[in-house]
Short mmCIF file of C-alpha atoms and ligand atoms in Angstrom, two decimals:
data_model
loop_
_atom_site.label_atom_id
_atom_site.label_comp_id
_atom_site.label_asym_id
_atom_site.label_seq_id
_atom_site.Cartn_x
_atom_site.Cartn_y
_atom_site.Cartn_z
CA UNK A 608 -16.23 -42.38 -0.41
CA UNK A 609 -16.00 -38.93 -0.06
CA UNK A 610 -13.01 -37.24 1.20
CA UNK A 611 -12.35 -34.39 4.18
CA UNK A 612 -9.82 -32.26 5.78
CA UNK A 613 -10.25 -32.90 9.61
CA UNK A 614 -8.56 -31.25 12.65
CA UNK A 615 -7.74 -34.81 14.87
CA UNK A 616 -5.97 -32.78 17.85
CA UNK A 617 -5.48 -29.31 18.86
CA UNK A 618 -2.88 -27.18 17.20
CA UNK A 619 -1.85 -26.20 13.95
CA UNK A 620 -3.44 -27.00 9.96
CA UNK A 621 0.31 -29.46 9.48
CA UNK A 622 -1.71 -31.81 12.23
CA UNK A 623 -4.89 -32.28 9.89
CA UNK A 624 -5.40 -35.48 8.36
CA UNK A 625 -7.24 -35.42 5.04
CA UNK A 626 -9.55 -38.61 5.44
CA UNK A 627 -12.04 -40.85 3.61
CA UNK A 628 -15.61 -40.20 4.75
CA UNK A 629 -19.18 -41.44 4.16
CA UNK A 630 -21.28 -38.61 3.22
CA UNK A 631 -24.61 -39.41 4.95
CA UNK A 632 -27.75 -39.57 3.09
CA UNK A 633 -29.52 -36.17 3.37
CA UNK A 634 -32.67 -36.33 5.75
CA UNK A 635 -35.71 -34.71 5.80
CA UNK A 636 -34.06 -30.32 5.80
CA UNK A 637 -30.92 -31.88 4.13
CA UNK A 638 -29.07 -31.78 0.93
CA UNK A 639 -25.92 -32.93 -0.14
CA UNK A 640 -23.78 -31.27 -2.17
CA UNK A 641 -20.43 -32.07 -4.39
CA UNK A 642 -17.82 -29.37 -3.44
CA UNK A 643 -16.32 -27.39 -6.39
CA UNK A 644 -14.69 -25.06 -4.48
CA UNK A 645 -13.99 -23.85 -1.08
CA UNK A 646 -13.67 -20.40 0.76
CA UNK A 647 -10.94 -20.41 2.76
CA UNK A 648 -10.71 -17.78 6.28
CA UNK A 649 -8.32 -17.12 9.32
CA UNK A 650 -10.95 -19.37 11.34
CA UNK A 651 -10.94 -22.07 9.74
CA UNK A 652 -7.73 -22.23 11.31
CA UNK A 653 -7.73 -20.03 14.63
CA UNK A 654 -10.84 -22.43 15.82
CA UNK A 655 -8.82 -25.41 15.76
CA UNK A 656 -5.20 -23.94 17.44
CA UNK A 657 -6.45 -24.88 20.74
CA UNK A 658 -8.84 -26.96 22.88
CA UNK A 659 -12.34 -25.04 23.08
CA UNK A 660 -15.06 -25.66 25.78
CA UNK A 661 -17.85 -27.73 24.00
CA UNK A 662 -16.07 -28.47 20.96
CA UNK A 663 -14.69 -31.94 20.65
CA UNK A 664 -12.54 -33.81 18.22
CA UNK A 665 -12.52 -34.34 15.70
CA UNK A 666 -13.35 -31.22 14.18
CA UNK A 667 -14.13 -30.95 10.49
CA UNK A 668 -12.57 -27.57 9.08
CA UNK A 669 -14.31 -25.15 6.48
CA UNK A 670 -17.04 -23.27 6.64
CA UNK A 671 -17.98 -22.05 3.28
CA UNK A 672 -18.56 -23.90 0.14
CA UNK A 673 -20.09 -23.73 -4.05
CA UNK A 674 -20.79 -26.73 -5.57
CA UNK A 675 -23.64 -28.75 -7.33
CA UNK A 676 -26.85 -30.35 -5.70
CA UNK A 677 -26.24 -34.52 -5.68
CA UNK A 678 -29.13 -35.31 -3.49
CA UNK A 679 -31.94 -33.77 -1.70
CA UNK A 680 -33.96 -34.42 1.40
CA UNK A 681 -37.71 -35.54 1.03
CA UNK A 682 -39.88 -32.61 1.12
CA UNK A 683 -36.93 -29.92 1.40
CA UNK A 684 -36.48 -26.44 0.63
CA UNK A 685 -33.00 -24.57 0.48
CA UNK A 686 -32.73 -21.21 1.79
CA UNK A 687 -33.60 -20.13 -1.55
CA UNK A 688 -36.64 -21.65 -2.47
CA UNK A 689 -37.05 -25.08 -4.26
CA UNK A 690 -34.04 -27.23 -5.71
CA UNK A 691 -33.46 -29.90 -7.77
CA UNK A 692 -30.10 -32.33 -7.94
CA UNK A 693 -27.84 -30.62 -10.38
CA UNK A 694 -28.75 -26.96 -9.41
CA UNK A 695 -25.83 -25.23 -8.46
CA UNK A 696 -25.57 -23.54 -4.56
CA UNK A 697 -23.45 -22.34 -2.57
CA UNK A 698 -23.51 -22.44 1.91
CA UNK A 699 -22.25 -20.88 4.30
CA UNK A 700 -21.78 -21.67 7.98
CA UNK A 701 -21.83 -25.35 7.86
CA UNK A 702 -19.36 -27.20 8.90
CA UNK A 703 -16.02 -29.61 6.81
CA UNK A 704 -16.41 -27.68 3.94
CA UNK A 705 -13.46 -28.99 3.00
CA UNK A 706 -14.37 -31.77 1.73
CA UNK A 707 -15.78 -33.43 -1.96
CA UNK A 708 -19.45 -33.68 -0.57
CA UNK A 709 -20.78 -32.89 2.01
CA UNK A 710 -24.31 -33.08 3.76
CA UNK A 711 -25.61 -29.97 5.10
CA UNK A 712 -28.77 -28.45 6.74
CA UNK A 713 -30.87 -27.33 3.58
CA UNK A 714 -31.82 -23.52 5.11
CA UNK A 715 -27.19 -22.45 4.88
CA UNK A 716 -27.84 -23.43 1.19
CA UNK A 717 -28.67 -20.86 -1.56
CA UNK A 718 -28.76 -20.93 -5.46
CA UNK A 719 -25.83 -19.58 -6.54
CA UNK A 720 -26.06 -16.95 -9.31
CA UNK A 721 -25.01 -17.75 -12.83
CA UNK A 722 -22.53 -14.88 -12.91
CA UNK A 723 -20.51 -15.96 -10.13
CA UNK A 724 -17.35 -18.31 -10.44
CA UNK A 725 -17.76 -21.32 -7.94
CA UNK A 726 -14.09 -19.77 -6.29
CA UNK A 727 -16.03 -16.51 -5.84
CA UNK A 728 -19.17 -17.85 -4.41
CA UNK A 729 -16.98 -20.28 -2.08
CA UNK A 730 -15.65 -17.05 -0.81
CA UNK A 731 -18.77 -14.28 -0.57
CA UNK A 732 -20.47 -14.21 2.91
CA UNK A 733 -18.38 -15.52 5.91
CA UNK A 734 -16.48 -12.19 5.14
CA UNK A 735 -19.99 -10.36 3.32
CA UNK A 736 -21.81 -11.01 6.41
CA UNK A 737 -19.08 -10.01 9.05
CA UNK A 738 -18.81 -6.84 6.76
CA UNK A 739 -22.36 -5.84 6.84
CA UNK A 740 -23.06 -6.36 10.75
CA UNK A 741 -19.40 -4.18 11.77
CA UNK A 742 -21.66 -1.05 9.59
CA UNK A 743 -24.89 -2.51 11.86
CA UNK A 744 -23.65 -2.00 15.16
CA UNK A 745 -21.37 0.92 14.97
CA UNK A 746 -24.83 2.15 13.25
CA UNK A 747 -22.75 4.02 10.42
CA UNK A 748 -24.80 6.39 8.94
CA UNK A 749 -24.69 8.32 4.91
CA UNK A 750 -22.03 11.11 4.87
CA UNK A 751 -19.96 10.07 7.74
CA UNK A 752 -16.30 9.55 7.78
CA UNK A 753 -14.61 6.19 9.19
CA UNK A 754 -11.53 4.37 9.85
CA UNK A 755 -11.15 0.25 8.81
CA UNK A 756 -8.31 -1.23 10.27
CA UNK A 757 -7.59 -3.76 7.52
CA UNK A 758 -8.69 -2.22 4.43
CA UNK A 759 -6.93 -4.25 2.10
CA UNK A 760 -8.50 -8.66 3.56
CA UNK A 761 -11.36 -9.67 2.92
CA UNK A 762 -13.62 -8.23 5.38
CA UNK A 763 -11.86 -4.84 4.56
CA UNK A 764 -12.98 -4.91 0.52
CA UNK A 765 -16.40 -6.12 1.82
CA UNK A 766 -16.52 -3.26 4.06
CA UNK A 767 -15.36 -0.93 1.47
CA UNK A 768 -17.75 -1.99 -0.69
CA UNK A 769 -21.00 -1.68 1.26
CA UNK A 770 -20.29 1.24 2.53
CA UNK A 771 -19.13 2.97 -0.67
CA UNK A 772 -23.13 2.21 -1.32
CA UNK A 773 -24.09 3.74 2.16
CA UNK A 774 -22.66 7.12 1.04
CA UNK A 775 -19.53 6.38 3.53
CA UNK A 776 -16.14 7.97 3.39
CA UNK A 777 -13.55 5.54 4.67
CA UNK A 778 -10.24 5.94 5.56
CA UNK A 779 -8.56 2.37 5.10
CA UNK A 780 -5.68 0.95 6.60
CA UNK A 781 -2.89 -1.82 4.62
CA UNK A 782 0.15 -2.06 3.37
CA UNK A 783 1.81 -0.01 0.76
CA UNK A 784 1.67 -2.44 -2.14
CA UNK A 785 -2.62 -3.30 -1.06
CA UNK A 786 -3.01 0.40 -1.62
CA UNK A 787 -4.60 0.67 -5.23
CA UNK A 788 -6.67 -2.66 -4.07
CA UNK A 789 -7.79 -0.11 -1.36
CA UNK A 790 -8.57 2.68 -3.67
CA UNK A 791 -10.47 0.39 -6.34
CA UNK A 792 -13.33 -0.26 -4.01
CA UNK A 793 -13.12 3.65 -2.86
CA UNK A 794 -11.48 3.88 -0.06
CA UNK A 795 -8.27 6.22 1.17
CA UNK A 796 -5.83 4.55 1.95
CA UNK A 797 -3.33 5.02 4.89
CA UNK A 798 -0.16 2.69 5.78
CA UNK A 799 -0.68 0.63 9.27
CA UNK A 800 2.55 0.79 11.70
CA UNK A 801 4.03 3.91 13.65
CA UNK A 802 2.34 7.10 13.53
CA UNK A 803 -0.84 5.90 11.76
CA UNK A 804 -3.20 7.95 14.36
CA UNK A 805 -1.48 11.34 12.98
CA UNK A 806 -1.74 9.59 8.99
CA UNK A 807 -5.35 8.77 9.51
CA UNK A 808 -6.28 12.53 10.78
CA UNK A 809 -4.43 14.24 7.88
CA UNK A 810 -6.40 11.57 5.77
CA UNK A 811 -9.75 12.00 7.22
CA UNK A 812 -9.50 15.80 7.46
CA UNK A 813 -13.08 15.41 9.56
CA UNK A 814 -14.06 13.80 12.69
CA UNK A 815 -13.98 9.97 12.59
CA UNK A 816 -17.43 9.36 13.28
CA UNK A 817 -16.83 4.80 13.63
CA UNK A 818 -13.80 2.43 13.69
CA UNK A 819 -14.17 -0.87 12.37
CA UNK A 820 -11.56 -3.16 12.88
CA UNK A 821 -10.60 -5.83 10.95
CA UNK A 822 -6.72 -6.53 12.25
CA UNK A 823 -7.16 -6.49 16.06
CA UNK A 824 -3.05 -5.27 16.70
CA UNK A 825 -2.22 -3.01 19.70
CA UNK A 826 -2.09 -0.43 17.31
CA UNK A 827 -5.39 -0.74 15.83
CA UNK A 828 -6.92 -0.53 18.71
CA UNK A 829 -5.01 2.26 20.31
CA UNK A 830 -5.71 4.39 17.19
CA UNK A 831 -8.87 3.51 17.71
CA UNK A 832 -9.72 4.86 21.14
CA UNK A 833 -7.77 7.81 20.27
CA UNK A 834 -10.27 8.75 17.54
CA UNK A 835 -13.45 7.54 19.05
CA UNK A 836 -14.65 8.78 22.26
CA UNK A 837 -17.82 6.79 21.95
CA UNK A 838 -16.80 3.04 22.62
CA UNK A 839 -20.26 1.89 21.12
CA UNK A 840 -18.96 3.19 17.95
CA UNK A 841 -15.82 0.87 17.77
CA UNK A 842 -16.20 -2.70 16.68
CA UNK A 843 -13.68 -5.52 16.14
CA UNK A 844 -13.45 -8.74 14.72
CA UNK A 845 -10.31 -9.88 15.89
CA UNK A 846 -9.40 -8.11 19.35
CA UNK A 847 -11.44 -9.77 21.65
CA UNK A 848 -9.61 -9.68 25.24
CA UNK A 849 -9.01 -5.34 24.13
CA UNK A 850 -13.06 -5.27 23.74
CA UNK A 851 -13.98 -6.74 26.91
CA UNK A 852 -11.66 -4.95 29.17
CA UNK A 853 -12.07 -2.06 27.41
CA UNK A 854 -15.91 -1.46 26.74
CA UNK A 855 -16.14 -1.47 23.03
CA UNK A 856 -17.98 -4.45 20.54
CA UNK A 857 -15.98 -7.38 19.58
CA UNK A 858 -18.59 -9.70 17.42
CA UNK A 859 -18.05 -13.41 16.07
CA UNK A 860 -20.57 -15.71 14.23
CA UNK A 861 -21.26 -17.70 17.28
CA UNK A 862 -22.71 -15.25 19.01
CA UNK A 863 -26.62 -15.40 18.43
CA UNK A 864 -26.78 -12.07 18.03
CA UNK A 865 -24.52 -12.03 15.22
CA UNK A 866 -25.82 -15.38 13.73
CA UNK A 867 -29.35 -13.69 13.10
CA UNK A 868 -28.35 -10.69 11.89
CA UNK A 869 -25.82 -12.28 9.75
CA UNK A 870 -28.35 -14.88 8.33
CA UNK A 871 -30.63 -11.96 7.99
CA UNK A 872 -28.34 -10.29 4.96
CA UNK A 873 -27.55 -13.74 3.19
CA UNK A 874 -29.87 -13.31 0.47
CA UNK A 875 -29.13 -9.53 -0.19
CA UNK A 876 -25.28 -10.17 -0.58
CA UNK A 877 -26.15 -13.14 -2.97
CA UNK A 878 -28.10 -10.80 -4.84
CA UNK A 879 -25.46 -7.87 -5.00
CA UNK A 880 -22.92 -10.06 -5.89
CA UNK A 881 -25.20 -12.13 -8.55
CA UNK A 882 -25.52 -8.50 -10.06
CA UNK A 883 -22.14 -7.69 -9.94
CA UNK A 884 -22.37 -4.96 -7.58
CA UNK A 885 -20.20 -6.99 -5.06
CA UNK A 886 -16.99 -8.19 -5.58
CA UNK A 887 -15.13 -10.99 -4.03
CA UNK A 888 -11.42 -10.56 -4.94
CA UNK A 889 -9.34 -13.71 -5.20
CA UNK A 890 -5.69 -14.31 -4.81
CA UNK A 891 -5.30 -18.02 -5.80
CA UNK A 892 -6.84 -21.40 -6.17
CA UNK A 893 -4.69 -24.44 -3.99
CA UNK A 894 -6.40 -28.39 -4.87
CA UNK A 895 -8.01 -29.54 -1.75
CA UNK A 896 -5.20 -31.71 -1.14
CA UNK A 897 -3.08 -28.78 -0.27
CA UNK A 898 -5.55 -27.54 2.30
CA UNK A 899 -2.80 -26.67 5.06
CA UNK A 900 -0.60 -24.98 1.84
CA UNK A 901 -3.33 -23.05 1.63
CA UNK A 902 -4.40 -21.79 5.17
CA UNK A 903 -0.85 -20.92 5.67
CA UNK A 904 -0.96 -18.51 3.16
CA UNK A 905 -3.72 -16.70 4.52
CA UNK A 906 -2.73 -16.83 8.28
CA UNK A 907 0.27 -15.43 7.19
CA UNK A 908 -1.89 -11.89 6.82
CA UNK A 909 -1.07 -10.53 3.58
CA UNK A 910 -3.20 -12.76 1.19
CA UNK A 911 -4.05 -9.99 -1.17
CA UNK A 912 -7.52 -11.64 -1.78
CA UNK A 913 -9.46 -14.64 -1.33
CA UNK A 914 -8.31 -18.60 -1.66
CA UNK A 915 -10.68 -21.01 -2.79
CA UNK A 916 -9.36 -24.70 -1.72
CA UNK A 917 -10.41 -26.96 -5.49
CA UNK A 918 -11.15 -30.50 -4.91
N1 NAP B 1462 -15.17 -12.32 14.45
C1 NAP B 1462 -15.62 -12.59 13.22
O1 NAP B 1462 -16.82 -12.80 13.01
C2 NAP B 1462 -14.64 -12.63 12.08
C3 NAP B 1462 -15.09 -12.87 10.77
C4 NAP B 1462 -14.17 -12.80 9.73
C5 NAP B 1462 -12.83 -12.52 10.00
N2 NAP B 1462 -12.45 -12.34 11.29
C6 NAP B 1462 -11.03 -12.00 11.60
O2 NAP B 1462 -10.76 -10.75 10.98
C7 NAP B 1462 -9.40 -10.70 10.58
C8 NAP B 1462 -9.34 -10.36 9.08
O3 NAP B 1462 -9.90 -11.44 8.35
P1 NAP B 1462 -9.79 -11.43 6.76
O4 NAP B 1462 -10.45 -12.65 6.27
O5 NAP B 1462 -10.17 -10.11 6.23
O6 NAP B 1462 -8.19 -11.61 6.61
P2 NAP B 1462 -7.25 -11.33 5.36
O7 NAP B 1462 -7.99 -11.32 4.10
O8 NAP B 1462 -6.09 -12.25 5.54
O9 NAP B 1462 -6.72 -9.83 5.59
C9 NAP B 1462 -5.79 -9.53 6.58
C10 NAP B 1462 -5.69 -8.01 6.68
O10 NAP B 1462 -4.86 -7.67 7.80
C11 NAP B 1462 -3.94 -6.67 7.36
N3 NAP B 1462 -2.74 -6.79 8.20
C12 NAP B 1462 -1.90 -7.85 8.27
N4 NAP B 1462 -0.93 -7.58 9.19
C13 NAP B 1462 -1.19 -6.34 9.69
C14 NAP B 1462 -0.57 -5.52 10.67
N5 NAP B 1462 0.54 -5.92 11.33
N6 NAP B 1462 -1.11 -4.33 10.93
C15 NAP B 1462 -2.21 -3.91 10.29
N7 NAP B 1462 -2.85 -4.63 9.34
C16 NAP B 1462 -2.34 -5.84 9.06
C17 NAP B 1462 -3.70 -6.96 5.92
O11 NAP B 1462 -3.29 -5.80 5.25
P3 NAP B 1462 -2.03 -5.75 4.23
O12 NAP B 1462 -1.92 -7.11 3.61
O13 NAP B 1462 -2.42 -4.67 3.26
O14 NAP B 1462 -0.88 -5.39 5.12
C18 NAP B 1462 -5.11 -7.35 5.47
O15 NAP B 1462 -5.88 -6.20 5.20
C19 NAP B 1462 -8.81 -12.06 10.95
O16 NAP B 1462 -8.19 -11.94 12.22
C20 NAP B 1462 -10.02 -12.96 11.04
O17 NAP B 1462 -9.80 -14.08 11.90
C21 NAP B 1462 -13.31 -12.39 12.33
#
């Protein structure tokens, strides 16, 4: 039997249950794979703290995982190519990837590049993919100058990272002791709390030309607008009542938008990364068991990198 963290009711990770499961068989666009690590995110949490229309318990948690092919569907390709049992992958948007196996739909699963750890892998393209479609829509453009709210999380390095390659200035917001993580991926960093609009214009020293936000406070948001007179040129990721009644882009995986666009870059962020011209920071390792140990720490906002959960 396999095991797997699962949210039984509403509320909060100290109401999972960590459960003994029968991984299914994989069908025909199927594979199953044996979890050696898992990426752990705010969501994993935030889409279990309270009932959701069509969602219905129980609900497995994790959406991210690396691990080794044990079985594959007749006739099936991953989203790589071919596979074999044994071959090493990693997938992303399926669903209980916190688990020791799982069975997934073979087209979220990719080979997973030599060079990266199994903890790194777990941990590249929920935020990779977020990353890449805040650039998309706020259509930011070589030589420009823009502000991330949340410089220092995951989506902020990922940010950083791509658009260091874009030719992008950015002006990144986190704490004091996240700024040299800030500055290694090339950003300039500026403290969040009181008088950050004033901060970020001495920093900038040029128009802000896009505002990504990654943090989704009051203040992020009212810096924001201040900056940016054109709302199509603000996106968040965690704001979403501020977006809608105030007329800028709040985007989620859900949305099928974002779900094609996002599966649309999977390959190129596997390759970046595989070359080492991505990097996926991590802060610490928890054993699956300690799955709510380990959500805590990142809903507590200051991670300082990723957490991989290690069955
Ligand atoms: N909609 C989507 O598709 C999507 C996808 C991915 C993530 N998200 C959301 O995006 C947010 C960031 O996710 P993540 O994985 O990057 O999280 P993370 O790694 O935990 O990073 C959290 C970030 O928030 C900053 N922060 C914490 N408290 C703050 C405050 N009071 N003011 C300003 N900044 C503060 C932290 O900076 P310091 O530690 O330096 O203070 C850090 O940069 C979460 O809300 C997550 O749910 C949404």
């Amino acid at each position: 039997m396999a095991r797997q963290w699962l949210a039984t009711q509403w509320g909060d990770p100290w109401s999972w249950e960590f459960t003994e499961v029968q991984t299914p068989a994989p069908r025909i666009g199927e594979v199953t794979i044996r979890v050696r690590a898992a990426g752990v995110n705010p969501a994993d949490a935030k889409h279990v703290a309270s009932a959701r229309s069509g969602a219905t318990l129980p609900v497995p948690i994790g959406y991210e995982v690396s691990g080794e092919l044990t079985a594959v569907g007749p006739d099936t390709r991953i989203g790589s190519g071919e596979a074999r049992v044994g071959d090493d992958v990693l997938a992303f948007r399926v669903y209980g990837g916190y688990a020791t196996e799982i069975t997934v739909p073979a087209e979220k699963v990719f080979a997973k590049p030599a060079s990266l750890s199994h903890e790194a892998a777990a941990n590249l393209l929920l935020a990779g993919t977020t990353a890449s479609e805040m650039l998309h829509v706020t259509r930011v453009a070589p030589g420009e100058t823009i502000l991330l709210h949340g410089a220092s999380g995951a989506v902020g390095v990922m940010v950083l990272q791509l658009a260091a390659r874009l030719g992008v200035r950015v002006i990144g917001t986190a704490s004091p002791s996240s700024f040299t993580r800030v500055e290694q991926f090339g950003g300039t960093a500026v403290a969040h709390g009181p008088g950050l609009h004033d901060r970020v214009t001495d920093a900038a020293g040029a128009p802000i030309a896009a505002v990504l936000d990654a943090v989704g406070t009051d203040e992020a948001v009212d810096v924001s607008l201040a900056l940016v007179a054109d709302r199509s040129r603000i996106v968040t990721v965690a704001a979403a009542a501020r977006a809608q009644s105030e007329g800028f882009a709040w985007i989620v995986g859900s949305l099928p938008a974002s779900a094609a666009y996002r599966d649309g870059v999977r390959a190129e962020l596997i390759a970046l990364a595989g070359a080492g011209e991505l990097e996926i920071p991590l802060a610490r390792t928890y054993p699956l068991t300690q799955a709510r140990e380990a959500v805590s720490f990142v809903l507590d906002g200051h991670p300082g990198g990723k957490v991989a959960l290690i069955p």
